[in-house]
Amino acid sequence: MTKMAIVSSYSESCGNATFTKVLHDTIRQYSDYEVEVVELDLNLLQSVQGTIRAAAARHIDDLCSRLAKFDYVNIQLEAGLYGTLPGDIFRRLRKLMRANPNTSVTLHSPRLVANPTSGRSAIKQFLSFHIKSAMKTMMSDYQASIHNRLNRRLVEEAVRNGHAAIVHTKRAQRQIKTFFGYDNVHVHPLRLVPEGFQASRSTLDKIKAGLGMDENAVLIGVFGYISRNKGHFDALDALSQLPSNYKLAIFGRQHPQTIRSDGSKDEYLAKMVKMVRRNPMLNGRVFFLGELGDEDFLQVASAVDVAWLPYYENGQDGSGIASIVMDVCGRVLASASFAFDELNKLIPYKNVARFDIGNELELATKTQMVMTQALPTKPYGDEGTYNIRSQALSYVQASKSGR
């Protein structure tokens, strides 16, 4: 029996854990591999305290000893899983990459080139004497550059070890080829909806009944962690432009990394709640409904009248939430982010309308437009080339293609 290890989060409430579970189950389903998740201890790895970092180092050494015993290893590389400080992240991943010669690395946020837009914006702000705004832009640009430099070091390490890379976009594949002259890069967009999934309205109908919604209510769904890159304020602004029968259900919880140990509220979430309470156009129209289990999420996402993905750029090339929503919901409004641009090149979706990032007026207008149109037929996206089965088999193929 061929044994494969997947290094990732697993028991945590996060997108990587959800994807890892899907990957674990489908590789076992569609291949003869025996798969085990070698789970990361995020409480240890994400701490910056000296004694805990020492314990994290021992944890990594223990994982490396375990990985050496497998036939193949896959490392799910989302940098934040492996630490908070860039130096820690690199050292830990370098050890893991060297633990087993038959390793593949999944790069979820593989940006290697800085976006020039923010740099040009900072220069214009300085020339216009908007010093505070310029400094804020420059700081954001600096933080992004740290992420890009770390990515380059990690990709270079994977290339040095001859490991197969798995990415979600053709653009990431091209960048790795350009920077490192490396061809052992496999492309597959995220797929998380099981084969044979059957949609049902029962879960959402119970929610609507509990909220006292009448039959003419148009329910808009926003899914995922409540965090800055998800565009929740744009969603609230857009809702205020829509007729009163349009309601917004926010399915998601506060991101665990924003929970403070001093008992204070997360600033982003607190501002959202304050906006809903104080804006008369939002009263009785916005519902915070918390996190859903995997099955309930699939059912609710497939049953809402419209799903909104008003995401901002954050360096990621794939979103599990977006992949699920686009696959199961008949009407989706997605921002014109680079990640969604690249996804649409691989899987053209007929149920997705696009709008400019931050343009709540366009979001509101196009929402009303799609509500006048007939629902497209399923499947909403082409499943001939990229599907959940081909995703599992791409990992099997990548595992065998290393040096």
XYZ file of C-alpha atoms in Angstrom:
403
model
C 0.000 0.000 0.000
C 1.401 3.406 -1.031
C 1.302 5.820 1.909
C 0.983 9.580 1.482
C 1.094 12.272 4.152
C -0.569 15.686 3.850
C 0.933 18.379 6.087
C -1.723 20.942 6.983
C -4.176 22.199 9.562
C -7.019 19.751 10.044
C -8.978 20.072 13.281
C -9.078 23.866 13.067
C -11.896 25.972 11.673
C -10.204 27.314 8.562
C -10.239 27.016 4.791
C -7.040 24.979 4.686
C -8.491 22.414 7.082
C -11.658 22.094 4.988
C -9.678 21.657 1.781
C -7.342 19.151 3.430
C -10.284 17.022 4.510
C -11.655 17.033 0.950
C -8.207 16.177 -0.414
C -7.694 13.380 2.115
C -11.065 11.791 1.345
C -10.913 12.111 -2.449
C -7.343 10.826 -2.896
C -8.396 7.745 -0.938
C -11.583 7.500 -3.008
C -10.043 7.860 -6.476
C -6.639 6.203 -6.030
C -5.011 3.284 -4.243
C -3.104 5.612 -1.890
C -3.482 5.388 1.858
C -3.561 8.986 3.083
C -2.814 10.431 6.510
C -2.985 14.064 7.591
C 0.073 15.098 9.596
C -1.501 17.928 11.500
C 0.137 21.230 12.387
C -0.255 22.573 15.936
C -1.226 26.153 15.145
C -1.221 27.228 18.795
C 2.486 26.466 18.942
C 3.470 27.581 15.462
C 1.744 30.973 15.478
C 3.091 32.120 18.850
C 5.950 34.655 19.050
C 6.864 33.896 22.685
C 10.352 32.460 23.090
C 9.523 29.359 25.118
C 6.592 28.454 22.871
C 8.698 28.979 19.751
C 11.167 26.466 21.193
C 8.307 24.005 21.625
C 7.245 24.760 18.038
C 10.746 23.878 16.835
C 10.480 20.499 18.591
C 7.040 20.021 17.028
C 8.504 20.572 13.549
C 11.352 18.123 14.277
C 8.783 15.522 15.339
C 6.784 16.066 12.142
C 9.937 15.663 10.054
C 10.678 12.302 11.709
C 7.162 11.135 10.882
C 7.288 12.376 7.274
C 10.478 10.430 6.545
C 8.498 7.175 6.874
C 5.963 7.916 4.115
C 6.270 7.053 0.434
C 5.068 10.535 -0.559
C 4.440 13.833 1.210
C 2.348 16.858 0.265
C 2.828 20.149 2.102
C -0.079 22.582 2.064
C 1.822 25.857 1.970
C -0.157 28.769 3.343
C 2.622 30.680 5.097
C 0.538 31.793 8.083
C -0.004 28.170 9.125
C 3.687 27.782 9.875
C 4.337 30.862 11.972
C 4.026 34.594 12.447
C 7.623 35.727 11.892
C 9.001 35.305 8.343
C 12.247 33.792 9.623
C 10.376 31.138 11.608
C 8.133 30.322 8.660
C 11.072 29.814 6.306
C 13.157 27.713 8.699
C 10.240 25.445 9.567
C 9.163 24.900 5.973
C 12.740 24.308 4.858
C 13.005 21.500 7.417
C 9.701 20.008 6.318
C 10.660 20.176 2.638
C 13.900 18.310 3.363
C 12.276 15.598 5.484
C 11.294 13.414 2.540
C 12.722 13.545 -1.022
C 9.341 12.571 -2.521
C 7.495 15.752 -1.638
C 5.055 18.018 -3.449
C 4.205 21.539 -2.290
C 0.812 23.204 -2.781
C 1.268 26.972 -3.098
C -1.970 28.701 -2.112
C -0.574 32.268 -2.146
C 2.393 32.134 -4.521
C 2.669 35.803 -5.514
C 6.267 36.496 -6.546
C 5.861 39.920 -8.157
C 4.722 43.020 -6.289
C 1.666 44.847 -7.577
C 3.000 48.156 -9.019
C -0.313 49.959 -8.479
C 0.226 50.730 -4.787
C 3.713 52.151 -5.408
C 2.419 54.510 -8.086
C -0.447 55.498 -5.801
C 1.934 56.378 -2.949
C 4.001 58.620 -5.260
C 0.879 60.461 -6.416
C -0.251 60.945 -2.814
C 3.130 62.368 -1.826
C 3.089 64.764 -4.780
C -0.403 65.878 -3.730
C 0.859 66.366 -0.120
C -1.437 63.636 1.196
C 1.356 62.457 3.468
C -0.700 60.318 5.856
C -2.389 58.412 3.036
C 0.938 57.986 1.245
C 2.608 56.557 4.344
C -0.267 54.139 4.870
C -0.012 52.973 1.256
C 3.753 52.577 1.529
C 3.425 50.523 4.712
C 0.902 48.228 3.043
C 3.240 47.905 0.057
C 6.157 47.089 2.371
C 4.189 44.344 4.106
C 3.245 42.867 0.732
C 6.899 42.940 -0.339
C 7.851 40.918 2.762
C 5.295 38.316 1.726
C 6.616 38.256 -1.852
C 10.236 37.852 -0.711
C 9.251 35.004 1.599
C 7.370 33.337 -1.239
C 10.392 33.550 -3.512
C 12.610 31.948 -0.864
C 10.117 29.150 -0.283
C 9.616 28.432 -3.984
C 13.401 28.503 -4.462
C 13.735 25.941 -1.668
C 11.119 23.689 -3.284
C 12.925 23.972 -6.639
C 16.308 23.269 -5.018
C 14.901 20.033 -3.605
C 13.270 19.063 -6.905
C 9.789 19.033 -5.411
C 6.686 19.223 -7.579
C 4.692 22.427 -7.096
C 0.896 22.538 -7.245
C -0.718 25.917 -7.955
C -4.236 27.128 -8.678
C -3.619 29.396 -11.694
C -1.732 29.455 -14.977
C -0.280 32.813 -13.932
C 1.441 31.245 -10.912
C 2.815 28.522 -13.164
C 4.212 31.140 -15.569
C 5.814 33.139 -12.764
C 7.617 30.104 -11.382
C 8.832 29.274 -14.890
C 10.005 32.878 -15.418
C 11.804 33.316 -12.094
C 13.250 29.838 -11.618
C 13.170 28.147 -15.032
C 11.238 25.324 -13.364
C 8.686 23.189 -15.190
C 7.534 20.683 -12.589
C 4.466 22.788 -11.754
C 0.946 21.333 -11.810
C -2.117 23.574 -12.176
C -5.487 22.782 -10.686
C -8.138 25.182 -9.352
C -9.674 24.441 -5.969
C -12.637 22.049 -6.113
C -14.520 21.163 -2.922
C -18.047 20.099 -3.892
C -18.441 16.293 -3.776
C -19.528 14.375 -6.857
C -23.258 13.784 -6.849
C -24.049 16.657 -4.481
C -27.826 17.106 -4.203
C -29.040 20.597 -3.341
C -31.926 21.074 -0.918
C -33.742 24.173 0.319
C -34.736 22.671 3.675
C -31.889 24.159 5.733
C -32.351 27.652 4.333
C -36.140 27.455 4.602
C -35.782 26.772 8.331
C -33.476 29.771 8.680
C -35.860 32.053 6.771
C -38.813 30.868 8.834
C -36.881 31.509 12.025
C -36.119 35.046 10.846
C -39.756 35.664 9.913
C -39.018 36.411 6.261
C -41.973 36.621 3.903
C -42.174 35.015 0.476
C -41.097 38.080 -1.499
C -37.809 38.448 0.386
C -34.676 38.211 -1.750
C -31.966 36.657 0.393
C -28.337 37.523 -0.341
C -25.637 35.336 1.205
C -22.097 36.328 2.189
C -19.911 33.475 3.429
C -16.607 32.963 5.211
C -14.623 34.568 7.987
C -15.480 38.138 8.924
C -12.186 39.769 7.948
C -11.037 42.841 6.063
C -10.355 41.305 2.676
C -13.911 39.931 2.351
C -15.529 43.313 1.576
C -18.322 43.253 4.162
C -18.651 47.043 4.261
C -19.131 47.109 0.501
C -21.876 44.518 0.961
C -23.602 46.691 3.569
C -23.316 49.794 1.368
C -24.709 47.883 -1.615
C -27.626 46.555 0.418
C -28.599 50.106 1.380
C -29.019 50.848 -2.358
C -31.420 47.934 -2.894
C -35.190 47.726 -2.252
C -36.252 46.836 1.284
C -37.242 43.262 0.382
C -33.562 42.460 -0.231
C -31.984 40.978 2.909
C -28.366 40.146 3.701
C -27.377 37.017 5.634
C -23.761 36.927 6.819
C -22.735 33.318 7.330
C -19.367 33.344 9.037
C -17.580 33.970 12.283
C -14.858 36.307 13.464
C -11.470 35.135 12.219
C -9.730 33.231 15.064
C -6.560 35.307 14.651
C -8.506 38.491 15.447
C -9.796 37.210 18.794
C -8.052 39.260 21.464
C -6.837 37.903 24.775
C -7.580 41.180 26.605
C -11.344 40.809 26.186
C -11.720 43.722 23.751
C -13.745 43.576 20.542
C -12.292 43.167 17.093
C -12.320 46.629 15.521
C -13.506 45.485 12.084
C -16.436 43.474 13.421
C -17.381 46.179 15.925
C -17.560 48.781 13.132
C -19.797 46.486 11.101
C -22.229 45.999 13.985
C -22.260 49.741 14.667
C -22.990 50.508 11.005
C -25.915 48.073 10.926
C -27.396 49.448 14.154
C -27.089 53.119 13.165
C -28.039 53.024 9.481
C -31.854 53.117 9.124
C -31.518 51.634 5.616
C -30.053 48.463 7.169
C -32.268 47.976 10.208
C -33.992 44.598 10.122
C -32.265 43.659 6.864
C -28.872 42.301 8.012
C -28.530 39.019 9.896
C -25.335 37.675 11.452
C -25.888 33.909 11.421
C -22.482 32.525 12.348
C -20.446 29.692 10.937
C -22.037 26.751 9.142
C -20.923 23.128 9.110
C -19.633 21.789 5.796
C -22.890 20.136 4.703
C -25.098 23.033 5.847
C -22.792 25.453 4.030
C -23.219 23.566 0.772
C -26.991 23.462 1.173
C -27.389 27.128 2.161
C -24.997 28.394 -0.531
C -26.966 26.475 -3.156
C -30.305 27.884 -1.952
C -29.771 31.632 -1.396
C -31.192 33.857 -4.115
C -27.829 35.554 -4.682
C -24.318 35.036 -3.303
C -21.902 37.958 -3.007
C -18.097 37.661 -3.165
C -16.980 41.291 -2.752
C -13.351 40.288 -2.065
C -10.347 42.603 -2.072
C -6.880 41.553 -3.244
C -4.929 39.699 -0.551
C -2.329 37.707 -2.472
C -4.239 34.439 -2.594
C -4.708 32.598 -5.878
C -7.604 30.477 -4.679
C -10.591 30.674 -2.359
C -12.388 27.586 -1.154
C -15.451 29.664 -0.258
C -15.610 31.180 -3.742
C -15.083 27.815 -5.424
C -17.994 26.272 -3.520
C -20.319 29.232 -4.069
C -19.630 29.390 -7.804
C -20.218 25.663 -8.159
C -23.548 25.485 -6.295
C -25.273 28.902 -6.387
C -27.232 29.950 -9.461
C -26.534 33.699 -9.105
C -23.121 34.948 -7.964
C -21.660 38.463 -7.913
C -17.857 38.345 -7.692
C -15.398 41.229 -7.529
C -12.932 41.766 -10.362
C -9.994 40.418 -8.358
C -7.003 38.788 -10.033
C -7.769 35.435 -8.379
C -11.278 35.342 -9.848
C -9.942 36.479 -13.238
C -7.558 33.533 -13.299
C -10.166 31.061 -12.075
C -12.545 32.065 -14.856
C -9.833 31.352 -17.430
C -9.692 27.742 -16.247
C -13.390 27.261 -15.483
C -15.727 29.622 -17.369
C -18.783 30.139 -15.148
C -22.160 31.091 -16.630
C -23.708 32.006 -13.256
C -21.173 34.678 -12.234
C -21.405 38.427 -12.859
C -18.385 40.620 -12.072
C -18.068 44.104 -10.578
C -15.167 46.402 -9.732
C -13.630 45.986 -6.294
C -15.207 48.477 -3.904
C -17.952 49.645 -6.293
C -21.058 49.047 -4.195
C -23.281 50.842 -6.727
C -22.282 48.426 -9.486
C -22.799 45.511 -7.094
C -26.328 46.686 -6.257
C -27.252 47.375 -9.889
C -26.013 44.025 -11.177
C -27.730 42.198 -8.337
C -31.075 43.585 -9.486
C -30.190 42.718 -13.080
C -29.402 39.056 -12.355
C -32.624 38.733 -10.366
C -34.570 39.490 -13.549
C -32.791 36.722 -15.483
C -33.564 33.020 -15.543
C -31.307 30.733 -13.543
C -28.699 29.007 -15.720
C -28.692 25.233 -15.959
C -26.292 23.087 -13.965
C -23.406 22.546 -13.954
C -22.684 26.268 -13.712
C -19.015 25.835 -14.603
C -17.312 23.495 -17.057
C -16.424 20.299 -15.173
C -14.909 18.467 -18.130
C -11.274 19.297 -17.377
C -11.141 20.370 -13.742
C -13.275 18.514 -11.235
C -12.919 17.018 -7.786
C -11.738 13.695 -9.218
C -9.082 15.309 -11.447
C -7.909 17.324 -8.437
C -7.237 14.171 -6.427
C -5.479 12.513 -9.347
C -3.349 15.619 -9.958
C -1.924 15.145 -6.459
C -1.151 11.516 -7.236
C 0.558 12.574 -10.464
C 2.510 15.354 -8.737
C 3.698 12.954 -6.030
C 5.369 10.805 -8.660
C 6.962 13.640 -10.659
C 9.594 14.860 -8.212
C 13.299 14.482 -8.720
